């Protein structure tokens, strides 16, 4: 079935460091891809998305490009801040099986800690 | 954006007992979703709850184990029945946002079964 694989965490960086969190996927057809973020004590929220190949999603300084040839959607930020400390989830929308509706499929999440 | 409140935020329960998790949304929504995140695993959809109809369960989840109520457009409950240590997980409530698959999530309920 469709699946998402994220790099293992946790990731610890110093403020202003460059961030990359790798995400690769397996899917039939052409899924839409998402990054969700969960800040401490809060619910998951959508960070960015891309719906077709070569699209770049961006928000709050984060970027991710939908790469069909490598089935990847890596999350990057040029200069992280302490406030970026959170858990990041890569996800895709897959066509439902056996006639079911489409649904989100998530990776395991990557915990990021940014130290001052 | 929707604000979702889940109760309880965490609980420690004895095996064989049941726990009901509440999810309250600050606006009316058609569909509400319940997810489970087992330790070290990704989020897995348990079921979709529409107001006024039976919940739709994903493969591997059954109503007897995870009964769901959806009495109105702003509220839902998920019960974890006859719990075992394998049910120790984070359970999350979710609703769809204005964008397709732009979901909003509650903070989650961290359940430990001993």
Short mmCIF file of C-alpha atoms in Angstrom, two decimals:
data_model
loop_
_atom_site.label_atom_id
_atom_site.label_comp_id
_atom_site.label_asym_id
_atom_site.label_seq_id
_atom_site.Cartn_x
_atom_site.Cartn_y
_atom_site.Cartn_z
CA UNK A 1 0.00 0.00 0.00
CA UNK A 2 0.88 3.66 -0.11
CA UNK A 3 3.39 4.75 2.50
CA UNK A 4 5.63 7.56 3.70
CA UNK A 5 9.14 7.18 5.09
CA UNK A 6 10.75 9.96 7.11
CA UNK A 7 14.26 10.26 8.41
CA UNK A 8 14.64 9.02 11.95
CA UNK A 9 14.86 11.56 14.69
CA UNK A 10 15.41 13.25 16.91
CA UNK A 11 17.24 16.07 15.17
CA UNK A 12 19.07 18.65 17.27
CA UNK A 13 20.40 21.85 15.72
CA UNK A 14 21.76 25.17 16.84
CA UNK A 15 19.90 28.33 16.02
CA UNK A 16 20.50 29.59 12.46
CA UNK A 17 21.59 26.16 11.24
CA UNK A 18 20.28 24.70 7.97
CA UNK A 19 17.56 22.10 8.30
CA UNK A 20 16.70 19.16 6.06
CA UNK A 21 14.21 16.48 7.01
CA UNK A 22 14.05 13.76 4.39
CA UNK A 23 10.77 12.29 3.24
CA UNK A 24 10.20 9.68 0.54
CA UNK A 25 6.97 8.07 -0.49
CA UNK A 26 5.50 5.08 -2.22
CA UNK A 27 2.19 5.57 -3.95
CA UNK A 28 0.17 4.55 -6.95
CA UNK A 29 -0.71 7.41 -9.21
CA UNK A 30 0.17 10.98 -8.31
CA UNK A 31 -0.53 11.78 -4.68
CA UNK A 32 -0.67 15.21 -3.06
CA UNK A 33 2.07 15.71 -0.48
CA UNK A 34 2.02 17.56 2.83
CA UNK A 35 4.13 18.56 5.79
CA UNK A 36 2.35 18.88 9.11
CA UNK A 37 3.90 20.32 12.26
CA UNK A 38 3.05 19.75 15.92
CA UNK A 39 4.37 22.35 18.34
CA UNK A 40 4.64 21.35 22.02
CA UNK A 41 1.22 21.13 23.63
CA UNK A 42 -0.65 21.81 20.39
CA UNK A 43 -2.40 19.80 17.71
CA UNK A 44 -0.94 19.01 14.31
CA UNK A 45 -1.32 21.78 11.78
CA UNK A 46 -0.64 21.99 8.09
CA UNK A 47 2.73 23.60 7.34
CA UNK A 48 2.83 23.34 3.55
CA UNK A 49 1.65 21.23 0.65
CA UNK A 50 2.28 20.42 -3.03
CA UNK A 51 -0.22 18.83 -5.34
CA UNK A 52 1.78 17.96 -8.45
CA UNK A 53 5.28 17.19 -9.60
CA UNK A 54 7.82 20.06 -9.38
CA UNK A 55 5.47 22.13 -7.19
CA UNK A 56 7.20 23.85 -4.29
CA UNK A 57 5.28 24.36 -1.09
CA UNK A 58 6.48 27.07 1.25
CA UNK A 59 5.45 28.62 4.56
CA UNK A 60 7.20 30.29 7.53
CA UNK A 61 10.58 29.96 5.77
CA UNK A 62 10.15 26.24 5.20
CA UNK A 63 10.16 24.77 1.69
CA UNK A 64 9.61 21.38 0.11
CA UNK A 65 9.62 20.41 -3.57
CA UNK A 66 7.58 17.55 -4.99
CA UNK A 67 10.14 15.37 -6.83
CA UNK A 68 8.41 12.65 -8.81
CA UNK A 69 11.63 11.22 -10.20
CA UNK A 70 12.99 10.53 -6.72
CA UNK A 71 9.57 10.17 -5.00
CA UNK A 72 10.69 12.67 -2.40
CA UNK A 73 9.37 15.73 -0.57
CA UNK A 74 12.22 16.86 1.67
CA UNK A 75 11.58 19.70 4.11
CA UNK A 76 14.19 22.47 4.26
CA UNK A 77 14.77 25.71 6.09
CA UNK A 78 17.79 27.89 5.70
CA UNK A 79 18.05 29.23 9.23
CA UNK A 80 16.10 27.57 12.04
CA UNK A 81 14.94 29.30 15.19
CA UNK A 82 14.25 28.00 18.67
CA UNK A 83 10.55 28.46 17.95
CA UNK A 84 10.80 25.85 15.17
CA UNK A 85 11.26 23.12 17.78
CA UNK A 86 8.41 20.71 17.06
CA UNK A 87 7.56 17.34 15.55
CA UNK A 88 7.28 17.34 11.76
CA UNK A 89 5.14 14.84 9.85
CA UNK A 90 5.29 14.13 6.15
CA UNK A 91 2.03 12.90 4.64
CA UNK A 92 0.33 12.06 1.38
CA UNK A 93 -3.19 11.63 0.15
CA UNK A 94 -3.81 8.25 -1.30
CA UNK A 95 -6.69 6.99 -3.34
CA UNK A 96 -8.92 4.80 -1.22
CA UNK A 97 -8.69 1.05 -1.61
CA UNK A 98 -11.68 -1.12 -2.48
CA UNK A 99 -13.64 1.90 -3.51
CA UNK A 100 -13.09 3.73 -0.24
CA UNK A 101 -12.52 7.43 0.06
CA UNK A 102 -9.15 9.13 -0.12
CA UNK A 103 -7.31 9.57 3.13
CA UNK A 104 -4.13 11.00 4.62
CA UNK A 105 -1.19 8.63 5.15
CA UNK A 106 1.45 9.90 7.58
CA UNK A 107 5.10 9.23 8.25
CA UNK A 108 6.29 8.52 11.79
CA UNK A 109 7.28 12.09 12.52
CA UNK A 110 10.66 13.70 13.17
CA UNK A 111 11.29 15.59 16.36
CA UNK A 112 13.35 18.74 15.92
CA UNK A 113 14.98 20.57 18.80
CA UNK A 114 16.67 23.90 18.14
CA UNK A 115 19.04 25.17 20.82
CA UNK A 116 19.90 28.86 21.29
CA UNK B 1 -9.02 27.77 11.45
CA UNK B 2 -10.89 25.33 13.67
CA UNK B 3 -10.06 24.98 17.35
CA UNK B 4 -10.34 21.44 18.61
CA UNK B 5 -10.37 20.47 22.27
CA UNK B 6 -9.78 16.92 23.40
CA UNK B 7 -10.39 15.46 26.84
CA UNK B 8 -8.66 13.96 28.66
CA UNK B 9 -5.19 15.02 27.58
CA UNK B 10 -3.74 11.90 29.16
CA UNK B 11 -4.83 8.95 31.27
CA UNK B 12 -3.47 5.79 32.81
CA UNK B 13 -5.99 2.96 32.77
CA UNK B 14 -6.23 -0.59 34.00
CA UNK B 15 -6.44 -3.36 31.45
CA UNK B 16 -9.96 -4.58 30.81
CA UNK B 17 -11.52 -1.17 31.39
CA UNK B 18 -12.81 1.36 28.84
CA UNK B 19 -12.00 5.00 28.26
CA UNK B 20 -14.08 7.56 26.40
CA UNK B 21 -12.26 10.43 24.70
CA UNK B 22 -14.18 13.59 23.91
CA UNK B 23 -13.58 15.92 20.98
CA UNK B 24 -15.18 19.37 20.81
CA UNK B 25 -14.86 21.68 17.79
CA UNK B 26 -15.58 25.41 17.88
CA UNK B 27 -17.48 25.30 14.58
CA UNK B 28 -19.87 22.97 12.82
CA UNK B 29 -18.18 20.35 10.68
CA UNK B 30 -19.54 17.54 8.59
CA UNK B 31 -16.78 15.00 9.04
CA UNK B 32 -14.65 14.23 12.07
CA UNK B 33 -11.78 11.77 12.07
CA UNK B 34 -10.14 9.69 14.76
CA UNK B 35 -6.49 8.66 14.51
CA UNK B 36 -4.15 6.54 16.59
CA UNK B 37 -0.41 6.99 16.94
CA UNK B 38 1.26 4.02 18.56
CA UNK B 39 4.75 4.52 20.06
CA UNK B 40 7.31 5.00 17.31
CA UNK B 41 4.69 4.66 14.62
CA UNK B 42 2.88 6.98 12.24
CA UNK B 43 -0.66 8.24 12.62
CA UNK B 44 -3.24 5.69 11.52
CA UNK B 45 -6.84 6.55 10.70
CA UNK B 46 -9.27 4.61 12.88
CA UNK B 47 -12.57 5.86 11.54
CA UNK B 48 -14.52 8.72 10.00
CA UNK B 49 -17.54 10.01 11.89
CA UNK B 50 -20.37 11.81 10.12
CA UNK B 51 -23.18 13.34 12.08
CA UNK B 52 -26.36 11.31 11.84
CA UNK B 53 -24.84 8.13 10.47
CA UNK B 54 -22.71 5.21 11.55
CA UNK B 55 -18.97 5.79 11.63
CA UNK B 56 -16.91 4.29 8.83
CA UNK B 57 -14.02 2.18 10.14
CA UNK B 58 -10.70 1.51 8.44
CA UNK B 59 -9.33 -1.94 7.93
CA UNK B 60 -8.18 -3.43 11.22
CA UNK B 61 -10.52 -1.37 13.40
CA UNK B 62 -13.97 -2.50 14.53
CA UNK B 63 -16.91 -0.82 16.18
CA UNK B 64 -16.97 -3.18 19.15
CA UNK B 65 -13.45 -2.14 20.10
CA UNK B 66 -13.69 1.55 19.15
CA UNK B 67 -17.33 2.70 19.34
CA UNK B 68 -17.81 6.27 18.16
CA UNK B 69 -20.60 8.70 18.82
CA UNK B 70 -21.38 11.81 16.79
CA UNK B 71 -24.45 13.41 18.37
CA UNK B 72 -24.10 16.80 16.66
CA UNK B 73 -21.96 18.81 14.27
CA UNK B 74 -19.46 20.00 16.90
CA UNK B 75 -18.85 16.96 19.09
CA UNK B 76 -17.69 13.35 18.92
CA UNK B 77 -16.49 10.66 21.29
CA UNK B 78 -14.23 7.68 20.78
CA UNK B 79 -14.31 4.84 23.30
CA UNK B 80 -11.42 2.43 23.63
CA UNK B 81 -13.05 -0.71 25.01
CA UNK B 82 -11.68 -3.63 27.02
CA UNK B 83 -8.24 -2.08 26.96
CA UNK B 84 -4.96 -3.97 26.82
CA UNK B 85 -1.39 -2.63 26.97
CA UNK B 86 -1.32 -2.75 23.14
CA UNK B 87 -3.89 0.07 23.15
CA UNK B 88 -1.35 2.43 24.73
CA UNK B 89 -1.16 5.18 22.13
CA UNK B 90 -1.91 8.78 21.39
CA UNK B 91 -5.44 9.20 20.05
CA UNK B 92 -6.18 12.28 17.95
CA UNK B 93 -9.34 13.92 16.73
CA UNK B 94 -9.29 15.77 13.42
CA UNK B 95 -11.56 17.80 11.16
CA UNK B 96 -11.13 19.00 7.60
CA UNK B 97 -10.12 22.58 6.99
CA UNK B 98 -11.08 24.89 4.15
CA UNK B 99 -8.52 23.33 1.81
CA UNK B 100 -8.82 19.75 0.63
CA UNK B 101 -7.05 17.56 3.17
CA UNK B 102 -5.99 20.61 5.13
CA UNK B 103 -6.86 18.92 8.37
CA UNK B 104 -6.95 20.43 11.85
CA UNK B 105 -6.05 18.26 14.81
CA UNK B 106 -6.65 18.28 18.53
CA UNK B 107 -3.76 18.04 20.97
CA UNK B 108 -4.30 14.34 21.37
CA UNK B 109 -5.01 12.01 24.28
CA UNK B 110 -2.04 10.06 25.57
CA UNK B 111 -3.35 6.73 26.87
CA UNK B 112 -1.29 4.29 28.90
CA UNK B 113 -2.78 0.91 29.76
CA UNK B 114 -1.22 -0.97 32.65
#
